[in-house]
Each structure stands twice: as structure tokens, then as C-alpha cells.
């Protein structure tokens, strides 16, 4: 995932890119032969691509990509193997010849074509459909001891953890907005918390999702994160905020979404006062609605 702002998942400060040849193709050795053998594509010429901001190699109808967290990648594949989501294409995971989801730090899925487009309302709608489908997925044990940038930031946004945030890159604004936090009555579930920039569209407008970045949070919060990101960095109009106001606890969900981004930004090593501007803008818009 990547976006034109500071993010915590796989990425960083980057522009969202579609599945296309990389500007500088990596050496052929960058895709290990034993990985191609394991996933049954040894005799298929690999084509380097960027898919939803992730570096990958397309081998026919199979997409191979390195994964940073083997446990999360295997869990995501297990969920996506049989998940059905109305109106959303899923990149079905591919097992290796011995049944594994991850081989030597690499995972595989069916190649799903698409490109990022500024269809912000459609991403929010697809998010809600995706999370209706994941509402019955049990809370994964891998979240129990998770202590990374994303999980710390979400916990801080929900008032479950105190963080020492740099004031100039988001900490001061976080403290100001956190004072407006009120109790919400929403049901936590498995959600993909980083969908902005990670959803692609085919020429007919059908969205596609490659994998899951798991959080145990309300679906309304995940939708609010998409809205915050779209307004902060995606060029979305501020009316996007109002168009989804029928969602339960919407002002407080938006507040927790912008607190999440502020906490993430304030901890990120690449963060600057300048890269904070997009979040500051959307924070101002949301604070008027509290």
C-alpha cells in the first residue's frame, strides 16, 4: 500500500501506482527460482509490476510478491481463500506445491488486473461490503501481541494506549482533538484498516482487493479511515465526509480515524511538518462536526 502521504503499512511517502512495469526493473535474480518452482511458474517469464503500491512479479495469471510479515500473510490467505464479497473481486491466494501460503518470504495470488482511480465513494462502499463479509471472521490470535506502528496508532486513537508523539509532526494536534473523544457503541470485528490506495478498479469499475491488513475495530472506523485519507491526500471533496454521515457514530468514527493518522504520522521516521498539512486540513473539517 502506498499513498501520497505518510502511511504505516508497507509504505511511506509515495504516489499510488497501478499494476504496471516498474520504472527500473529489478535484476532477474530478485525473484528466486525456488519460489517460482514452489508456486508452479518456473517456466513462465516473470514481469515486474507494482500492484496497489506493492512490488510484485506477474507470471501469467499468478502474482508473486515478497511479504514482510509471514504470519499476517498466511492468515490473510486463509481468510481470502473462501471469502465471498458482493461486488468486490478478490485476488485468490495460491498455495505452493507443498500446501504453504508463504515460501521463503514470498506469497502468491491470482493476478487481478486493475488501476487506482479516484472513486472515493466506491471505495467506501466496497469497504462496507468487504466488512459485512468479514464480520463473522474470528479475531485472529496474531493481534494479541501485535506491537507495530499501525496497532500502536490505532490503540492511541481509541484511547487504549498513551504514546509520546512528536508535537510538530502531529502530537500537538492529536492532544487537542483527543479531548473531544466520546464513548462509542460500535461492534469491533476483523477489518482491513488500510484500504485507501490498496483498492484497484478494472475498466468496468469493479473494485479489487489483494490482501487484508487486519485490525479488530468497527467497520465504520475502517470506512472513516478511507474518507480521511481520500480528503487528506486523494483530492476528494469535503462533501465526501457528509455523504457517509448516515453511518453509526460517524463523527466519533471520523475523529478516531484522524487521530489514527495523526498518531501514525507523528511516529513515522519520514514525517515532517510539511507532510502533516493534508491531515491538518481534514482534521479541521472533522473538528467542526464534533
Coordinates of C-alpha atoms in Angstrom, one line a residue:
X1 CA 0.0 0.0 0.0
X2 CA 1.1 3.4 -0.7
X3 CA -0.4 6.9 -0.8
X4 CA 0.7 10.4 -1.3
X5 CA 1.2 11.0 2.4
X6 CA 2.9 9.2 5.2
X7 CA 1.5 5.8 5.9
X8 CA 2.4 3.0 8.1
X9 CA 1.7 -0.3 6.3
X10 CA 4.0 -1.3 3.6
X11 CA 4.7 2.1 2.6
X12 CA 5.6 5.5 3.2
X13 CA 5.7 8.7 1.3
X14 CA 4.7 7.7 -2.2
X15 CA 2.3 8.1 -5.1
X16 CA -0.3 5.4 -5.6
X17 CA 0.6 3.4 -8.7
X18 CA -1.2 0.8 -10.7
X19 CA 0.0 -2.6 -11.8
X20 CA 2.5 -1.6 -14.5
X21 CA 6.1 -2.3 -15.4
X22 CA 8.5 -0.8 -12.8
X23 CA 10.5 2.2 -14.0
X24 CA 13.7 0.4 -13.1
X25 CA 13.2 -3.3 -13.4
X26 CA 15.0 -5.4 -10.8
X27 CA 17.5 -8.0 -11.7
X28 CA 16.2 -11.4 -12.7
X29 CA 17.6 -12.8 -9.5
X30 CA 15.3 -10.6 -7.4
X31 CA 12.6 -13.3 -7.9
X32 CA 14.3 -16.5 -6.5
X33 CA 14.0 -19.5 -8.8
X34 CA 13.0 -21.8 -5.9
X35 CA 10.0 -19.5 -5.3
X36 CA 8.9 -19.8 -8.9
X37 CA 9.3 -23.6 -8.7
X38 CA 7.3 -23.8 -5.5
X39 CA 4.4 -21.9 -6.9
X40 CA 4.4 -23.7 -10.2
X41 CA 5.6 -20.9 -12.5
X42 CA 9.2 -21.8 -13.2
X43 CA 8.7 -21.8 -17.0
X44 CA 6.7 -18.6 -17.1
X45 CA 8.7 -15.4 -17.7
X46 CA 8.2 -13.0 -14.7
X47 CA 7.1 -9.4 -15.4
X48 CA 8.0 -6.9 -12.7
X49 CA 4.9 -4.8 -11.7
X50 CA 3.7 -2.5 -9.0
X51 CA 0.3 -3.7 -7.8
X52 CA -1.6 -1.4 -5.3
X53 CA 1.8 0.1 -4.4
X54 CA 3.5 -3.3 -3.8
X55 CA 6.4 -4.6 -5.8
X56 CA 5.5 -7.9 -7.4
X57 CA 6.1 -10.2 -10.3
X58 CA 3.4 -11.3 -12.7
X59 CA 3.9 -14.8 -14.0
X60 CA 1.0 -15.5 -16.3
X61 CA -2.1 -15.4 -14.2
X62 CA -0.1 -15.7 -11.0
X63 CA 1.2 -12.7 -8.9
X64 CA 4.3 -13.3 -6.7
X65 CA 5.2 -10.8 -4.1
X66 CA 7.5 -10.5 -1.1
X67 CA 5.7 -10.2 2.3
X68 CA 7.1 -8.6 5.4
X69 CA 5.0 -10.5 7.9
X70 CA 4.7 -14.2 7.2
X71 CA 2.1 -14.8 9.8
X72 CA -0.2 -12.0 8.6
X73 CA 0.2 -13.1 5.0
X74 CA -0.7 -16.7 5.8
X75 CA -3.7 -15.5 7.9
X76 CA -4.9 -13.2 5.1
X77 CA -4.6 -16.0 2.5
X78 CA -6.6 -18.4 4.7
X79 CA -9.4 -15.8 5.0
X80 CA -9.4 -14.8 1.4
X81 CA -9.3 -18.4 0.1
X82 CA -13.1 -18.8 0.5
X83 CA -14.4 -15.3 1.3
X84 CA -17.2 -14.0 -1.0
X85 CA -17.8 -10.3 -1.2
X86 CA -20.7 -8.9 -3.2
X87 CA -19.3 -6.7 -6.0
X88 CA -15.7 -6.9 -5.0
X89 CA -13.0 -9.0 -6.8
X90 CA -10.6 -10.8 -4.5
X91 CA -7.1 -11.9 -5.5
X92 CA -7.4 -15.5 -4.6
X93 CA -4.3 -16.8 -2.8
X94 CA -2.3 -19.6 -4.4
X95 CA -0.7 -22.4 -2.4
X96 CA 2.8 -23.7 -3.1
X97 CA 3.2 -27.3 -4.3
X98 CA 3.6 -28.5 -0.7
X99 CA 0.5 -26.5 0.5
X100 CA 2.1 -23.5 2.1
X101 CA 0.9 -19.9 1.7
X102 CA 4.4 -18.4 2.2
X103 CA 7.6 -19.7 0.8
X104 CA 10.9 -18.1 1.8
X105 CA 9.1 -14.8 2.4
X106 CA 7.1 -14.9 -0.8
X107 CA 3.3 -15.2 -1.3
X108 CA 1.3 -15.8 -4.4
X109 CA -2.2 -15.0 -5.6
X110 CA -4.1 -14.9 -8.8
X111 CA -3.4 -11.8 -10.8
X112 CA -6.3 -9.4 -10.8
X113 CA -5.9 -6.5 -13.2
X114 CA -6.8 -3.0 -12.2
X115 CA -5.6 0.5 -11.6
X116 CA -6.1 3.0 -8.8
X117 CA -8.8 5.6 -9.6
X118 CA -10.3 8.5 -7.6
X119 CA -13.6 6.6 -7.0
X120 CA -13.6 7.6 -3.3
X121 CA -17.3 6.9 -2.6
X122 CA -17.0 3.5 -4.3
X123 CA -14.0 2.6 -2.1
X124 CA -16.0 3.4 1.0
X125 CA -19.0 1.4 -0.3
X126 CA -16.7 -1.6 -1.2
X127 CA -15.2 -1.3 2.3
X128 CA -18.6 -1.7 3.9
X129 CA -19.4 -4.7 1.7
X130 CA -16.0 -6.3 2.4
X131 CA -16.5 -5.8 6.2
X132 CA -20.0 -7.2 6.0
X133 CA -18.3 -10.4 4.7
X134 CA -15.6 -10.4 7.3
X135 CA -18.0 -9.7 10.2
X136 CA -18.1 -13.4 11.0
X137 CA -14.3 -13.9 10.9
X138 CA -12.9 -14.7 14.3
X139 CA -10.5 -12.4 16.0
X140 CA -7.0 -13.6 14.9
X141 CA -4.6 -14.6 17.7
X142 CA -1.9 -12.8 15.8
X143 CA -3.4 -9.5 17.0
X144 CA -2.8 -10.5 20.7
X145 CA 0.8 -9.5 20.9
X146 CA 1.0 -7.1 18.0
X147 CA 3.0 -4.0 18.7
X148 CA 3.8 -2.3 15.4
X149 CA 3.3 1.2 14.1
X150 CA -0.2 0.5 12.9
X151 CA -1.5 -1.2 16.0
X152 CA 0.0 1.4 18.4
X153 CA -1.5 4.2 16.4
X154 CA -5.0 2.6 16.4
X155 CA -4.8 1.9 20.1
X156 CA -3.9 5.5 20.8
X157 CA -6.7 6.7 18.6
X158 CA -9.2 4.7 20.6
X159 CA -7.7 5.9 23.9
X160 CA -6.4 2.4 24.8
X161 CA -2.7 3.5 24.9
X162 CA -0.7 6.6 25.6
X163 CA 2.1 7.5 23.2
X164 CA 4.8 10.1 23.3
X165 CA 4.1 11.8 20.0
X166 CA 6.3 14.5 18.5
X167 CA 4.3 17.7 18.8
X168 CA 5.5 19.3 15.5
X169 CA 4.5 16.3 13.4
X170 CA 1.1 15.6 14.8
X171 CA 1.4 15.2 18.6
X172 CA 0.0 18.6 19.5
X173 CA -3.0 18.3 17.2
X174 CA -3.6 14.8 18.4
X175 CA -3.8 16.0 22.0
X176 CA -6.2 18.8 21.0
X177 CA -8.6 16.5 19.1
X178 CA -8.4 13.6 21.6
X179 CA -10.1 15.9 24.2
X180 CA -13.3 15.6 22.0
X181 CA -13.3 11.8 22.1
X182 CA -16.6 10.3 23.5
X183 CA -17.7 6.8 24.2
X184 CA -18.9 4.9 21.1
X185 CA -21.1 1.9 20.9
X186 CA -19.9 0.0 17.8
X187 CA -19.0 -3.6 17.5
X188 CA -15.4 -4.5 16.7
X189 CA -14.6 -7.1 14.1
X190 CA -12.0 -8.0 11.6
X191 CA -11.5 -5.1 9.2
X192 CA -8.9 -4.0 6.6
X193 CA -7.6 -0.8 8.0
X194 CA -5.6 0.4 5.1
X195 CA -7.8 0.3 2.0
X196 CA -7.1 3.7 0.5
X197 CA -4.6 3.2 -2.3
X198 CA -4.9 -0.6 -1.9
X199 CA -8.1 -1.0 -4.0
X200 CA -7.9 -1.1 -7.7
X201 CA -10.6 -0.8 -10.4
X202 CA -11.0 -2.6 -13.7
X203 CA -12.3 -0.8 -16.9
X204 CA -15.9 -1.6 -15.9
X205 CA -15.4 -0.1 -12.4
X206 CA -15.3 -3.3 -10.4
X207 CA -13.1 -2.9 -7.3
X208 CA -10.4 -5.5 -6.4
X209 CA -8.6 -6.2 -3.1
X210 CA -5.2 -8.0 -3.0
X211 CA -4.9 -8.9 0.7
X212 CA -6.0 -7.9 4.2
X213 CA -4.3 -5.7 6.8
X214 CA -6.1 -6.9 9.9
X215 CA -7.4 -4.7 12.7
X216 CA -10.1 -5.6 15.4
X217 CA -12.1 -2.4 15.0
X218 CA -15.5 -1.3 13.9
X219 CA -16.3 -1.3 10.2
X220 CA -17.4 2.3 10.5
X221 CA -13.9 3.2 11.6
X222 CA -12.3 1.5 8.6
X223 CA -14.7 3.4 6.3
X224 CA -13.8 6.7 8.1
X225 CA -10.1 6.0 7.6
X226 CA -10.8 5.8 3.8
X227 CA -12.6 9.1 4.0
X228 CA -9.8 10.8 6.0
X229 CA -7.2 9.5 3.6
X230 CA -9.2 10.5 0.5
X231 CA -9.7 14.1 1.7
X232 CA -6.2 14.5 3.1
X233 CA -4.3 13.0 0.1
X234 CA -6.6 11.8 -2.6
X235 CA -8.1 15.1 -3.8
X236 CA -11.6 14.2 -2.6
X237 CA -14.0 17.0 -2.0
X238 CA -15.0 17.7 1.6
X239 CA -18.6 16.6 0.9
X240 CA -17.3 13.1 1.0
X241 CA -17.5 13.4 4.8
X242 CA -21.1 14.3 4.7
X243 CA -22.2 11.7 2.1
X244 CA -21.5 8.9 4.6
X245 CA -22.9 10.6 7.6
X246 CA -25.7 8.0 7.9
X247 CA -23.1 5.5 9.3
X248 CA -23.5 4.9 13.0
X249 CA -21.3 7.1 15.3
X250 CA -20.0 8.8 12.3
X251 CA -18.4 12.0 13.9
X252 CA -16.7 9.9 16.5
X253 CA -15.5 7.3 13.9
X254 CA -14.1 10.1 11.9
X255 CA -12.4 11.5 14.9
X256 CA -10.7 8.2 15.7
X257 CA -9.7 7.9 12.0
X258 CA -8.0 11.2 12.0
X259 CA -6.4 10.5 15.4
X260 CA -5.1 7.3 14.0
X261 CA -3.5 9.1 11.1
X262 CA -2.0 11.8 13.4
X263 CA -0.5 9.1 15.7
X264 CA 0.9 7.3 12.7
X265 CA 2.3 10.4 11.2
X266 CA 3.9 11.6 14.5
X267 CA 5.7 8.3 14.9
X268 CA 6.8 7.8 11.3
X269 CA 10.5 8.4 10.7
X270 CA 9.9 10.2 7.4
X271 CA 7.3 12.6 8.8
X272 CA 7.8 16.3 8.5
X273 CA 5.7 19.4 9.4
X274 CA 5.1 19.8 5.7
X275 CA 3.8 16.3 5.2
X276 CA 1.3 16.9 8.0
X277 CA -0.7 19.5 6.0
X278 CA -3.2 17.1 4.5
X279 CA -4.1 15.6 7.8
X280 CA -4.4 19.1 9.3
X281 CA -6.9 20.1 6.7
X282 CA -9.1 17.1 7.2
X283 CA -8.8 17.5 11.0
X284 CA -10.2 21.0 10.7
X285 CA -13.1 19.8 8.7
X286 CA -13.9 17.0 11.1
X287 CA -13.5 19.1 14.2
X288 CA -16.4 21.4 13.0
X289 CA -18.6 18.4 13.1
X290 CA -17.9 17.2 16.7

